[in-house]
Amino acid sequence: MRCSRWIDSTAVGMTSEVPLMVAAILSSAVVMVLCAEKINDYVSRYPGFKTLTLLFLVMLGAMLMAEGFEIHFNKGLCILPWRLVY
């Protein structure tokens, strides 16, 4: 089964097999639910990490919106702030 062009432009669309996409989404949701409490405890303990994480999510959202408007740029820019911190 072939997916639409919109789905193919996302990270999930790296394959044309819909059952594989569904399995990837469900397994990632299970991992998030299992790890949510530990991550929440860590982020609550270190307020600086909370700010850094929020800024990363804002930057990621801006990059996804730009991709939606077909403005393409190097995805390494999203990883660069983490490399500078650690």
PDB file of N, CA, C and O in Angstrom, chain B, residues numbered from 101:
ATOM      1  N   MET B 101       0.849  -1.173   0.000  1.00  0.00           N
ATOM      2  CA  MET B 101       0.000   0.000   0.000  1.00  0.00           C
ATOM      3  C   MET B 101       0.898   1.240   0.000  1.00  0.00           C
ATOM      4  O   MET B 101       1.810   1.339   0.821  1.00  0.00           O
ATOM      5  N   ARG B 102       0.659   2.157  -0.882  1.00  0.00           N
ATOM      6  CA  ARG B 102       1.453   3.374  -1.017  1.00  0.00           C
ATOM      7  C   ARG B 102       0.752   4.526  -0.308  1.00  0.00           C
ATOM      8  O   ARG B 102      -0.461   4.694  -0.441  1.00  0.00           O
ATOM      9  N   CYS B 103       1.511   5.319   0.444  1.00  0.00           N
ATOM     10  CA  CYS B 103       0.942   6.443   1.187  1.00  0.00           C
ATOM     11  C   CYS B 103       0.911   7.691   0.319  1.00  0.00           C
ATOM     12  O   CYS B 103       1.522   7.745  -0.748  1.00  0.00           O
ATOM     13  N   SER B 104       0.195   8.677   0.797  1.00  0.00           N
ATOM     14  CA  SER B 104       0.122   9.932   0.062  1.00  0.00           C
ATOM     15  C   SER B 104       1.441  10.691   0.148  1.00  0.00           C
ATOM     16  O   SER B 104       2.298  10.353   0.964  1.00  0.00           O
ATOM     17  N   ARG B 105       1.607  11.702  -0.677  1.00  0.00           N
ATOM     18  CA  ARG B 105       2.827  12.509  -0.693  1.00  0.00           C
ATOM     19  C   ARG B 105       3.022  13.210   0.643  1.00  0.00           C
ATOM     20  O   ARG B 105       4.159  13.380   1.083  1.00  0.00           O
ATOM     21  N   TRP B 106       1.932  13.625   1.304  1.00  0.00           N
ATOM     22  CA  TRP B 106       2.034  14.335   2.576  1.00  0.00           C
ATOM     23  C   TRP B 106       2.651  13.444   3.642  1.00  0.00           C
ATOM     24  O   TRP B 106       3.522  13.887   4.391  1.00  0.00           O
ATOM     25  N   ILE B 107       2.209  12.193   3.718  1.00  0.00           N
ATOM     26  CA  ILE B 107       2.760  11.286   4.724  1.00  0.00           C
ATOM     27  C   ILE B 107       4.207  10.949   4.386  1.00  0.00           C
ATOM     28  O   ILE B 107       5.029  10.794   5.289  1.00  0.00           O
ATOM     29  N   ASP B 108       4.530  10.831   3.099  1.00  0.00           N
ATOM     30  CA  ASP B 108       5.895  10.498   2.706  1.00  0.00           C
ATOM     31  C   ASP B 108       6.896  11.575   3.093  1.00  0.00           C
ATOM     32  O   ASP B 108       8.087  11.287   3.209  1.00  0.00           O
ATOM     33  N   SER B 109       6.443  12.808   3.296  1.00  0.00           N
ATOM     34  CA  SER B 109       7.378  13.874   3.633  1.00  0.00           C
ATOM     35  C   SER B 109       7.710  13.918   5.125  1.00  0.00           C
ATOM     36  O   SER B 109       8.546  14.716   5.546  1.00  0.00           O
ATOM     37  N   THR B 110       7.069  13.074   5.920  1.00  0.00           N
ATOM     38  CA  THR B 110       7.342  13.053   7.352  1.00  0.00           C
ATOM     39  C   THR B 110       8.315  11.934   7.695  1.00  0.00           C
ATOM     40  O   THR B 110       8.624  11.092   6.852  1.00  0.00           O
ATOM     41  N   ALA B 111       8.794  11.926   8.926  1.00  0.00           N
ATOM     42  CA  ALA B 111       9.727  10.890   9.363  1.00  0.00           C
ATOM     43  C   ALA B 111       9.068   9.512   9.369  1.00  0.00           C
ATOM     44  O   ALA B 111       9.731   8.505   9.120  1.00  0.00           O
ATOM     45  N   VAL B 112       7.773   9.463   9.651  1.00  0.00           N
ATOM     46  CA  VAL B 112       7.070   8.190   9.662  1.00  0.00           C
ATOM     47  C   VAL B 112       7.032   7.598   8.261  1.00  0.00           C
ATOM     48  O   VAL B 112       7.034   6.376   8.110  1.00  0.00           O
ATOM     49  N   GLY B 113       6.999   8.429   7.248  1.00  0.00           N
ATOM     50  CA  GLY B 113       6.873   7.971   5.874  1.00  0.00           C
ATOM     51  C   GLY B 113       8.164   7.464   5.279  1.00  0.00           C
ATOM     52  O   GLY B 113       8.318   7.504   4.058  1.00  0.00           O
ATOM     53  N   MET B 114       9.090   6.996   6.071  1.00  0.00           N
ATOM     54  CA  MET B 114      10.336   6.454   5.534  1.00  0.00           C
ATOM     55  C   MET B 114      10.115   5.099   4.888  1.00  0.00           C
ATOM     56  O   MET B 114      11.014   4.577   4.229  1.00  0.00           O
ATOM     57  N   THR B 115       8.950   4.528   5.063  1.00  0.00           N
ATOM     58  CA  THR B 115       8.590   3.270   4.429  1.00  0.00           C
ATOM     59  C   THR B 115       7.213   3.423   3.799  1.00  0.00           C
ATOM     60  O   THR B 115       6.441   4.296   4.196  1.00  0.00           O
ATOM     61  N   SER B 116       6.910   2.603   2.848  1.00  0.00           N
ATOM     62  CA  SER B 116       5.593   2.679   2.225  1.00  0.00           C
ATOM     63  C   SER B 116       4.633   1.661   2.826  1.00  0.00           C
ATOM     64  O   SER B 116       3.501   1.528   2.361  1.00  0.00           O
ATOM     65  N   GLU B 117       5.071   0.945   3.850  1.00  0.00           N
ATOM     66  CA  GLU B 117       4.240  -0.062   4.509  1.00  0.00           C
ATOM     67  C   GLU B 117       3.483   0.561   5.680  1.00  0.00           C
ATOM     68  O   GLU B 117       4.084   0.914   6.695  1.00  0.00           O
ATOM     69  N   VAL B 118       2.179   0.694   5.539  1.00  0.00           N
ATOM     70  CA  VAL B 118       1.363   1.318   6.577  1.00  0.00           C
ATOM     71  C   VAL B 118       1.381   0.519   7.883  1.00  0.00           C
ATOM     72  O   VAL B 118       1.468   1.134   8.946  1.00  0.00           O
ATOM     73  N   PRO B 119       1.305  -0.806   7.864  1.00  0.00           N
ATOM     74  CA  PRO B 119       1.370  -1.530   9.148  1.00  0.00           C
ATOM     75  C   PRO B 119       2.665  -1.269   9.917  1.00  0.00           C
ATOM     76  O   PRO B 119       2.659  -1.220  11.147  1.00  0.00           O
ATOM     77  N   LEU B 120       3.757  -1.105   9.203  1.00  0.00           N
ATOM     78  CA  LEU B 120       5.021  -0.791   9.857  1.00  0.00           C
ATOM     79  C   LEU B 120       4.979   0.590  10.490  1.00  0.00           C
ATOM     80  O   LEU B 120       5.508   0.790  11.583  1.00  0.00           O
ATOM     81  N   MET B 121       4.349   1.553   9.804  1.00  0.00           N
ATOM     82  CA  MET B 121       4.191   2.895  10.368  1.00  0.00           C
ATOM     83  C   MET B 121       3.346   2.851  11.634  1.00  0.00           C
ATOM     84  O   MET B 121       3.675   3.496  12.629  1.00  0.00           O
ATOM     85  N   VAL B 122       2.260   2.094  11.594  1.00  0.00           N
ATOM     86  CA  VAL B 122       1.373   1.980  12.756  1.00  0.00           C
ATOM     87  C   VAL B 122       2.124   1.347  13.921  1.00  0.00           C
ATOM     88  O   VAL B 122       2.004   1.805  15.057  1.00  0.00           O
ATOM     89  N   ALA B 123       2.895   0.304  13.650  1.00  0.00           N
ATOM     90  CA  ALA B 123       3.669  -0.349  14.704  1.00  0.00           C
ATOM     91  C   ALA B 123       4.699   0.609  15.300  1.00  0.00           C
ATOM     92  O   ALA B 123       4.905   0.613  16.514  1.00  0.00           O
ATOM     93  N   ALA B 124       5.347   1.421  14.463  1.00  0.00           N
ATOM     94  CA  ALA B 124       6.335   2.380  14.960  1.00  0.00           C
ATOM     95  C   ALA B 124       5.683   3.428  15.849  1.00  0.00           C
ATOM     96  O   ALA B 124       6.229   3.781  16.894  1.00  0.00           O
ATOM     97  N   ILE B 125       4.534   3.923  15.449  1.00  0.00           N
ATOM     98  CA  ILE B 125       3.834   4.940  16.234  1.00  0.00           C
ATOM     99  C   ILE B 125       3.363   4.367  17.569  1.00  0.00           C
ATOM    100  O   ILE B 125       3.527   4.999  18.613  1.00  0.00           O
ATOM    101  N   LEU B 126       2.780   3.172  17.531  1.00  0.00           N
ATOM    102  CA  LEU B 126       2.286   2.568  18.771  1.00  0.00           C
ATOM    103  C   LEU B 126       3.427   2.219  19.720  1.00  0.00           C
ATOM    104  O   LEU B 126       3.312   2.437  20.926  1.00  0.00           O
ATOM    105  N   SER B 127       4.526   1.683  19.195  1.00  0.00           N
ATOM    106  CA  SER B 127       5.643   1.340  20.079  1.00  0.00           C
ATOM    107  C   SER B 127       6.280   2.588  20.682  1.00  0.00           C
ATOM    108  O   SER B 127       6.689   2.570  21.843  1.00  0.00           O
ATOM    109  N   SER B 128       6.369   3.667  19.914  1.00  0.00           N
ATOM    110  CA  SER B 128       6.925   4.899  20.478  1.00  0.00           C
ATOM    111  C   SER B 128       5.984   5.485  21.537  1.00  0.00           C
ATOM    112  O   SER B 128       6.449   6.059  22.522  1.00  0.00           O
ATOM    113  N   ALA B 129       4.680   5.347  21.348  1.00  0.00           N
ATOM    114  CA  ALA B 129       3.734   5.828  22.355  1.00  0.00           C
ATOM    115  C   ALA B 129       3.877   5.035  23.656  1.00  0.00           C
ATOM    116  O   ALA B 129       3.810   5.608  24.744  1.00  0.00           O
ATOM    117  N   VAL B 130       4.074   3.716  23.547  1.00  0.00           N
ATOM    118  CA  VAL B 130       4.253   2.888  24.738  1.00  0.00           C
ATOM    119  C   VAL B 130       5.529   3.285  25.478  1.00  0.00           C
ATOM    120  O   VAL B 130       5.532   3.388  26.704  1.00  0.00           O
ATOM    121  N   VAL B 131       6.614   3.508  24.730  1.00  0.00           N
ATOM    122  CA  VAL B 131       7.874   3.915  25.352  1.00  0.00           C
ATOM    123  C   VAL B 131       7.706   5.260  26.059  1.00  0.00           C
ATOM    124  O   VAL B 131       8.215   5.446  27.164  1.00  0.00           O
ATOM    125  N   MET B 132       6.994   6.199  25.428  1.00  0.00           N
ATOM    126  CA  MET B 132       6.777   7.507  26.057  1.00  0.00           C
ATOM    127  C   MET B 132       5.986   7.375  27.350  1.00  0.00           C
ATOM    128  O   MET B 132       6.314   8.025  28.342  1.00  0.00           O
ATOM    129  N   VAL B 133       4.962   6.551  27.353  1.00  0.00           N
ATOM    130  CA  VAL B 133       4.159   6.368  28.560  1.00  0.00           C
ATOM    131  C   VAL B 133       4.990   5.733  29.675  1.00  0.00           C
ATOM    132  O   VAL B 133       4.878   6.124  30.837  1.00  0.00           O
ATOM    133  N   LEU B 134       5.825   4.751  29.319  1.00  0.00           N
ATOM    134  CA  LEU B 134       6.641   4.085  30.325  1.00  0.00           C
ATOM    135  C   LEU B 134       7.730   4.985  30.896  1.00  0.00           C
ATOM    136  O   LEU B 134       8.089   4.845  32.065  1.00  0.00           O
ATOM    137  N   CYS B 135       8.257   5.895  30.105  1.00  0.00           N
ATOM    138  CA  CYS B 135       9.373   6.746  30.540  1.00  0.00           C
ATOM    139  C   CYS B 135       8.936   8.117  31.042  1.00  0.00           C
ATOM    140  O   CYS B 135       9.768   8.878  31.534  1.00  0.00           O
ATOM    141  N   ALA B 136       7.670   8.444  30.931  1.00  0.00           N
ATOM    142  CA  ALA B 136       7.205   9.802  31.238  1.00  0.00           C
ATOM    143  C   ALA B 136       7.503  10.218  32.674  1.00  0.00           C
ATOM    144  O   ALA B 136       7.929  11.350  32.903  1.00  0.00           O
ATOM    145  N   GLU B 137       7.294   9.346  33.632  1.00  0.00           N
ATOM    146  CA  GLU B 137       7.492   9.719  35.035  1.00  0.00           C
ATOM    147  C   GLU B 137       8.965   9.985  35.354  1.00  0.00           C
ATOM    148  O   GLU B 137       9.287  10.950  36.046  1.00  0.00           O
ATOM    149  N   LYS B 138       9.845   9.139  34.855  1.00  0.00           N
ATOM    150  CA  LYS B 138      11.276   9.335  35.102  1.00  0.00           C
ATOM    151  C   LYS B 138      11.782  10.618  34.457  1.00  0.00           C
ATOM    152  O   LYS B 138      12.573  11.350  35.052  1.00  0.00           O
ATOM    153  N   ILE B 139      11.327  10.885  33.244  1.00  0.00           N
ATOM    154  CA  ILE B 139      11.734  12.111  32.558  1.00  0.00           C
ATOM    155  C   ILE B 139      11.186  13.329  33.285  1.00  0.00           C
ATOM    156  O   ILE B 139      11.882  14.336  33.422  1.00  0.00           O
ATOM    157  N   ASN B 140       9.950  13.246  33.749  1.00  0.00           N
ATOM    158  CA  ASN B 140       9.339  14.350  34.482  1.00  0.00           C
ATOM    159  C   ASN B 140      10.114  14.633  35.771  1.00  0.00           C
ATOM    160  O   ASN B 140      10.347  15.794  36.106  1.00  0.00           O
ATOM    161  N   ASP B 141      10.509  13.602  36.485  1.00  0.00           N
ATOM    162  CA  ASP B 141      11.283  13.789  37.715  1.00  0.00           C
ATOM    163  C   ASP B 141      12.622  14.469  37.421  1.00  0.00           C
ATOM    164  O   ASP B 141      13.030  15.377  38.145  1.00  0.00           O
ATOM    165  N   TYR B 142      13.298  14.037  36.374  1.00  0.00           N
ATOM    166  CA  TYR B 142      14.607  14.610  36.020  1.00  0.00           C
ATOM    167  C   TYR B 142      14.472  16.077  35.620  1.00  0.00           C
ATOM    168  O   TYR B 142      15.253  16.922  36.058  1.00  0.00           O
ATOM    169  N   VAL B 143      13.482  16.370  34.790  1.00  0.00           N
ATOM    170  CA  VAL B 143      13.292  17.749  34.327  1.00  0.00           C
ATOM    171  C   VAL B 143      12.864  18.653  35.482  1.00  0.00           C
ATOM    172  O   VAL B 143      13.259  19.818  35.531  1.00  0.00           O
ATOM    173  N   SER B 144      12.069  18.137  36.404  1.00  0.00           N
ATOM    174  CA  SER B 144      11.643  18.939  37.559  1.00  0.00           C
ATOM    175  C   SER B 144      12.815  19.227  38.497  1.00  0.00           C
ATOM    176  O   SER B 144      12.851  20.274  39.144  1.00  0.00           O
ATOM    177  N   ARG B 145      13.761  18.310  38.571  1.00  0.00           N
ATOM    178  CA  ARG B 145      14.915  18.479  39.454  1.00  0.00           C
ATOM    179  C   ARG B 145      15.889  19.533  38.933  1.00  0.00           C
ATOM    180  O   ARG B 145      16.529  20.218  39.731  1.00  0.00           O
ATOM    181  N   TYR B 146      16.014  19.679  37.625  1.00  0.00           N
ATOM    182  CA  TYR B 146      16.987  20.597  37.021  1.00  0.00           C
ATOM    183  C   TYR B 146      16.268  21.649  36.176  1.00  0.00           C
ATOM    184  O   TYR B 146      15.967  21.392  35.011  1.00  0.00           O
ATOM    185  N   PRO B 147      15.986  22.833  36.741  1.00  0.00           N
ATOM    186  CA  PRO B 147      15.226  23.861  36.013  1.00  0.00           C
ATOM    187  C   PRO B 147      15.930  24.355  34.750  1.00  0.00           C
ATOM    188  O   PRO B 147      15.259  24.724  33.787  1.00  0.00           O
ATOM    189  N   GLY B 148      17.261  24.371  34.730  1.00  0.00           N
ATOM    190  CA  GLY B 148      17.971  24.785  33.521  1.00  0.00           C
ATOM    191  C   GLY B 148      17.717  23.842  32.367  1.00  0.00           C
ATOM    192  O   GLY B 148      17.597  24.268  31.219  1.00  0.00           O
ATOM    193  N   PHE B 149      17.635  22.559  32.673  1.00  0.00           N
ATOM    194  CA  PHE B 149      17.335  21.568  31.645  1.00  0.00           C
ATOM    195  C   PHE B 149      15.913  21.746  31.126  1.00  0.00           C
ATOM    196  O   PHE B 149      15.638  21.506  29.950  1.00  0.00           O
ATOM    197  N   LYS B 150      15.012  22.169  32.012  1.00  0.00           N
ATOM    198  CA  LYS B 150      13.633  22.415  31.600  1.00  0.00           C
ATOM    199  C   LYS B 150      13.582  23.536  30.565  1.00  0.00           C
ATOM    200  O   LYS B 150      12.875  23.427  29.563  1.00  0.00           O
ATOM    201  N   THR B 151      14.322  24.601  30.802  1.00  0.00           N
ATOM    202  CA  THR B 151      14.362  25.724  29.858  1.00  0.00           C
ATOM    203  C   THR B 151      14.980  25.298  28.540  1.00  0.00           C
ATOM    204  O   THR B 151      14.463  25.636  27.475  1.00  0.00           O
ATOM    205  N   LEU B 152      16.072  24.566  28.598  1.00  0.00           N
ATOM    206  CA  LEU B 152      16.728  24.098  27.386  1.00  0.00           C
ATOM    207  C   LEU B 152      15.802  23.190  26.578  1.00  0.00           C
ATOM    208  O   LEU B 152      15.749  23.283  25.352  1.00  0.00           O
ATOM    209  N   THR B 153      15.081  22.320  27.264  1.00  0.00           N
ATOM    210  CA  THR B 153      14.160  21.414  26.590  1.00  0.00           C
ATOM    211  C   THR B 153      13.018  22.183  25.933  1.00  0.00           C
ATOM    212  O   THR B 153      12.628  21.872  24.808  1.00  0.00           O
ATOM    213  N   LEU B 154      12.484  23.180  26.626  1.00  0.00           N
ATOM    214  CA  LEU B 154      11.406  23.984  26.051  1.00  0.00           C
ATOM    215  C   LEU B 154      11.885  24.724  24.808  1.00  0.00           C
ATOM    216  O   LEU B 154      11.177  24.764  23.802  1.00  0.00           O
ATOM    217  N   LEU B 155      13.071  25.306  24.868  1.00  0.00           N
ATOM    218  CA  LEU B 155      13.604  26.005  23.704  1.00  0.00           C
ATOM    219  C   LEU B 155      13.839  25.050  22.535  1.00  0.00           C
ATOM    220  O   LEU B 155      13.615  25.412  21.380  1.00  0.00           O
ATOM    221  N   PHE B 156      14.287  23.835  22.832  1.00  0.00           N
ATOM    222  CA  PHE B 156      14.478  22.831  21.788  1.00  0.00           C
ATOM    223  C   PHE B 156      13.148  22.493  21.123  1.00  0.00           C
ATOM    224  O   PHE B 156      13.078  22.383  19.899  1.00  0.00           O
ATOM    225  N   LEU B 157      12.092  22.327  21.919  1.00  0.00           N
ATOM    226  CA  LEU B 157      10.790  22.004  21.353  1.00  0.00           C
ATOM    227  C   LEU B 157      10.240  23.154  20.510  1.00  0.00           C
ATOM    228  O   LEU B 157       9.621  22.923  19.472  1.00  0.00           O
ATOM    229  N   VAL B 158      10.464  24.390  20.953  1.00  0.00           N
ATOM    230  CA  VAL B 158      10.029  25.544  20.158  1.00  0.00           C
ATOM    231  C   VAL B 158      10.775  25.582  18.831  1.00  0.00           C
ATOM    232  O   VAL B 158      10.179  25.831  17.783  1.00  0.00           O
ATOM    233  N   MET B 159      12.092  25.333  18.880  1.00  0.00           N
ATOM    234  CA  MET B 159      12.884  25.327  17.657  1.00  0.00           C
ATOM    235  C   MET B 159      12.435  24.203  16.725  1.00  0.00           C
ATOM    236  O   MET B 159      12.344  24.400  15.513  1.00  0.00           O
ATOM    237  N   LEU B 160      12.157  23.037  17.282  1.00  0.00           N
ATOM    238  CA  LEU B 160      11.697  21.918  16.479  1.00  0.00           C
ATOM    239  C   LEU B 160      10.344  22.230  15.837  1.00  0.00           C
ATOM    240  O   LEU B 160      10.125  21.917  14.667  1.00  0.00           O
ATOM    241  N   GLY B 161       9.447  22.840  16.592  1.00  0.00           N
ATOM    242  CA  GLY B 161       8.152  23.234  16.038  1.00  0.00           C
ATOM    243  C   GLY B 161       8.291  24.241  14.916  1.00  0.00           C
ATOM    244  O   GLY B 161       7.585  24.153  13.912  1.00  0.00           O
ATOM    245  N   ALA B 162       9.201  25.208  15.074  1.00  0.00           N
ATOM    246  CA  ALA B 162       9.432  26.189  14.016  1.00  0.00           C
ATOM    247  C   ALA B 162       9.991  25.524  12.767  1.00  0.00           C
ATOM    248  O   ALA B 162       9.630  25.893  11.649  1.00  0.00           O
ATOM    249  N   MET B 163      10.874  24.543  12.953  1.00  0.00           N
ATOM    250  CA  MET B 163      11.433  23.837  11.803  1.00  0.00           C
ATOM    251  C   MET B 163      10.355  23.035  11.082  1.00  0.00           C
ATOM    252  O   MET B 163      10.331  22.999   9.852  1.00  0.00           O
ATOM    253  N   LEU B 164       9.467  22.393  11.833  1.00  0.00           N
ATOM    254  CA  LEU B 164       8.383  21.638  11.212  1.00  0.00           C
ATOM    255  C   LEU B 164       7.416  22.548  10.469  1.00  0.00           C
ATOM    256  O   LEU B 164       6.921  22.191   9.400  1.00  0.00           O
ATOM    257  N   MET B 165       7.145  23.722  11.031  1.00  0.00           N
ATOM    258  CA  MET B 165       6.277  24.673  10.333  1.00  0.00           C
ATOM    259  C   MET B 165       6.931  25.168   9.051  1.00  0.00           C
ATOM    260  O   MET B 165       6.264  25.319   8.028  1.00  0.00           O
ATOM    261  N   ALA B 166       8.221  25.417   9.104  1.00  0.00           N
ATOM    262  CA  ALA B 166       8.942  25.851   7.898  1.00  0.00           C
ATOM    263  C   ALA B 166       8.896  24.761   6.831  1.00  0.00           C
ATOM    264  O   ALA B 166       8.706  25.054   5.651  1.00  0.00           O
ATOM    265  N   GLU B 167       9.067  23.512   7.243  1.00  0.00           N
ATOM    266  CA  GLU B 167       8.970  22.406   6.288  1.00  0.00           C
ATOM    267  C   GLU B 167       7.576  22.350   5.672  1.00  0.00           C
ATOM    268  O   GLU B 167       7.430  22.022   4.494  1.00  0.00           O
ATOM    269  N   GLY B 168       6.556  22.666   6.456  1.00  0.00           N
ATOM    270  CA  GLY B 168       5.193  22.695   5.934  1.00  0.00           C
ATOM    271  C   GLY B 168       5.014  23.732   4.850  1.00  0.00           C
ATOM    272  O   GLY B 168       4.216  23.546   3.931  1.00  0.00           O
ATOM    273  N   PHE B 169       5.752  24.827   4.950  1.00  0.00           N
ATOM    274  CA  PHE B 169       5.721  25.868   3.923  1.00  0.00           C
ATOM    275  C   PHE B 169       6.781  25.635   2.850  1.00  0.00           C
ATOM    276  O   PHE B 169       7.066  26.517   2.041  1.00  0.00           O
ATOM    277  N   GLU B 170       7.360  24.435   2.855  1.00  0.00           N
ATOM    278  CA  GLU B 170       8.374  24.010   1.887  1.00  0.00           C
ATOM    279  C   GLU B 170       9.610  24.903   1.893  1.00  0.00           C
ATOM    280  O   GLU B 170      10.184  25.203   0.846  1.00  0.00           O
ATOM    281  N   ILE B 171      10.008  25.321   3.097  1.00  0.00           N
ATOM    282  CA  ILE B 171      11.275  26.021   3.291  1.00  0.00           C
ATOM    283  C   ILE B 171      12.237  24.971   3.841  1.00  0.00           C
ATOM    284  O   ILE B 171      12.099  24.538   4.985  1.00  0.00           O
ATOM    285  N   HIS B 172      13.205  24.563   3.034  1.00  0.00           N
ATOM    286  CA  HIS B 172      14.087  23.464   3.406  1.00  0.00           C
ATOM    287  C   HIS B 172      15.445  23.996   3.840  1.00  0.00           C
ATOM    288  O   HIS B 172      15.975  24.935   3.246  1.00  0.00           O
ATOM    289  N   PHE B 173      16.000  23.388   4.882  1.00  0.00           N
ATOM    290  CA  PHE B 173      17.324  23.743   5.368  1.00  0.00           C
ATOM    291  C   PHE B 173      17.934  22.535   6.067  1.00  0.00           C
ATOM    292  O   PHE B 173      17.272  21.512   6.244  1.00  0.00           O
ATOM    293  N   ASN B 174      19.174  22.655   6.456  1.00  0.00           N
ATOM    294  CA  ASN B 174      19.924  21.556   7.048  1.00  0.00           C
ATOM    295  C   ASN B 174      19.335  21.160   8.401  1.00  0.00           C
ATOM    296  O   ASN B 174      19.206  22.001   9.291  1.00  0.00           O
ATOM    297  N   LYS B 175      18.979  19.884   8.560  1.00  0.00           N
ATOM    298  CA  LYS B 175      18.408  19.401   9.824  1.00  0.00           C
ATOM    299  C   LYS B 175      19.448  19.359  10.939  1.00  0.00           C
ATOM    300  O   LYS B 175      19.090  19.245  12.112  1.00  0.00           O
ATOM    301  N   GLY B 176      20.719  19.448  10.593  1.00  0.00           N
ATOM    302  CA  GLY B 176      21.765  19.481  11.601  1.00  0.00           C
ATOM    303  C   GLY B 176      21.673  20.710  12.492  1.00  0.00           C
ATOM    304  O   GLY B 176      22.218  20.722  13.596  1.00  0.00           O
ATOM    305  N   LEU B 177      20.988  21.742  12.020  1.00  0.00           N
ATOM    306  CA  LEU B 177      20.801  22.947  12.831  1.00  0.00           C
ATOM    307  C   LEU B 177      19.985  22.654  14.082  1.00  0.00           C
ATOM    308  O   LEU B 177      20.128  23.339  15.095  1.00  0.00           O
ATOM    309  N   CYS B 178      19.143  21.651  14.013  1.00  0.00           N
ATOM    310  CA  CYS B 178      18.325  21.278  15.158  1.00  0.00           C
ATOM    311  C   CYS B 178      19.164  20.555  16.211  1.00  0.00           C
ATOM    312  O   CYS B 178      18.861  20.638  17.401  1.00  0.00           O
ATOM    313  N   ILE B 179      20.201  19.856  15.796  1.00  0.00           N
ATOM    314  CA  ILE B 179      21.054  19.091  16.706  1.00  0.00           C
ATOM    315  C   ILE B 179      22.162  19.971  17.296  1.00  0.00           C
ATOM    316  O   ILE B 179      22.668  19.680  18.380  1.00  0.00           O
ATOM    317  N   LEU B 180      22.534  21.023  16.606  1.00  0.00           N
ATOM    318  CA  LEU B 180      23.660  21.865  17.008  1.00  0.00           C
ATOM    319  C   LEU B 180      23.575  22.379  18.447  1.00  0.00           C
ATOM    320  O   LEU B 180      24.582  22.301  19.151  1.00  0.00           O
ATOM    321  N   PRO B 181      22.450  22.896  18.926  1.00  0.00           N
ATOM    322  CA  PRO B 181      22.424  23.386  20.328  1.00  0.00           C
ATOM    323  C   PRO B 181      22.728  22.298  21.344  1.00  0.00           C
ATOM    324  O   PRO B 181      23.361  22.584  22.361  1.00  0.00           O
ATOM    325  N   TRP B 182      22.302  21.063  21.109  1.00  0.00           N
ATOM    326  CA  TRP B 182      22.595  19.980  22.049  1.00  0.00           C
ATOM    327  C   TRP B 182      24.082  19.671  22.049  1.00  0.00           C
ATOM    328  O   TRP B 182      24.648  19.375  23.102  1.00  0.00           O
ATOM    329  N   ARG B 183      24.714  19.731  20.910  1.00  0.00           N
ATOM    330  CA  ARG B 183      26.157  19.460  20.840  1.00  0.00           C
ATOM    331  C   ARG B 183      26.940  20.555  21.539  1.00  0.00           C
ATOM    332  O   ARG B 183      27.999  20.286  22.106  1.00  0.00           O
ATOM    333  N   LEU B 184      26.447  21.771  21.512  1.00  0.00           N
ATOM    334  CA  LEU B 184      27.151  22.869  22.173  1.00  0.00           C
ATOM    335  C   LEU B 184      27.029  22.770  23.695  1.00  0.00           C
ATOM    336  O   LEU B 184      27.947  23.159  24.418  1.00  0.00           O
ATOM    337  N   VAL B 185      25.910  22.253  24.177  1.00  0.00           N
ATOM    338  CA  VAL B 185      25.685  22.150  25.614  1.00  0.00           C
ATOM    339  C   VAL B 185      26.488  21.011  26.216  1.00  0.00           C
ATOM    340  O   VAL B 185      27.043  21.151  27.306  1.00  0.00           O
ATOM    341  N   TYR B 186      26.556  19.884  25.517  1.00  0.00           N
ATOM    342  CA  TYR B 186      27.204  18.700  26.092  1.00  0.00           C
ATOM    343  C   TYR B 186      28.552  18.491  25.463  1.00  0.00           C
ATOM    344  O   TYR B 186      29.256  17.544  25.814  1.00  0.00           O
TER     345      TYR B 186
END
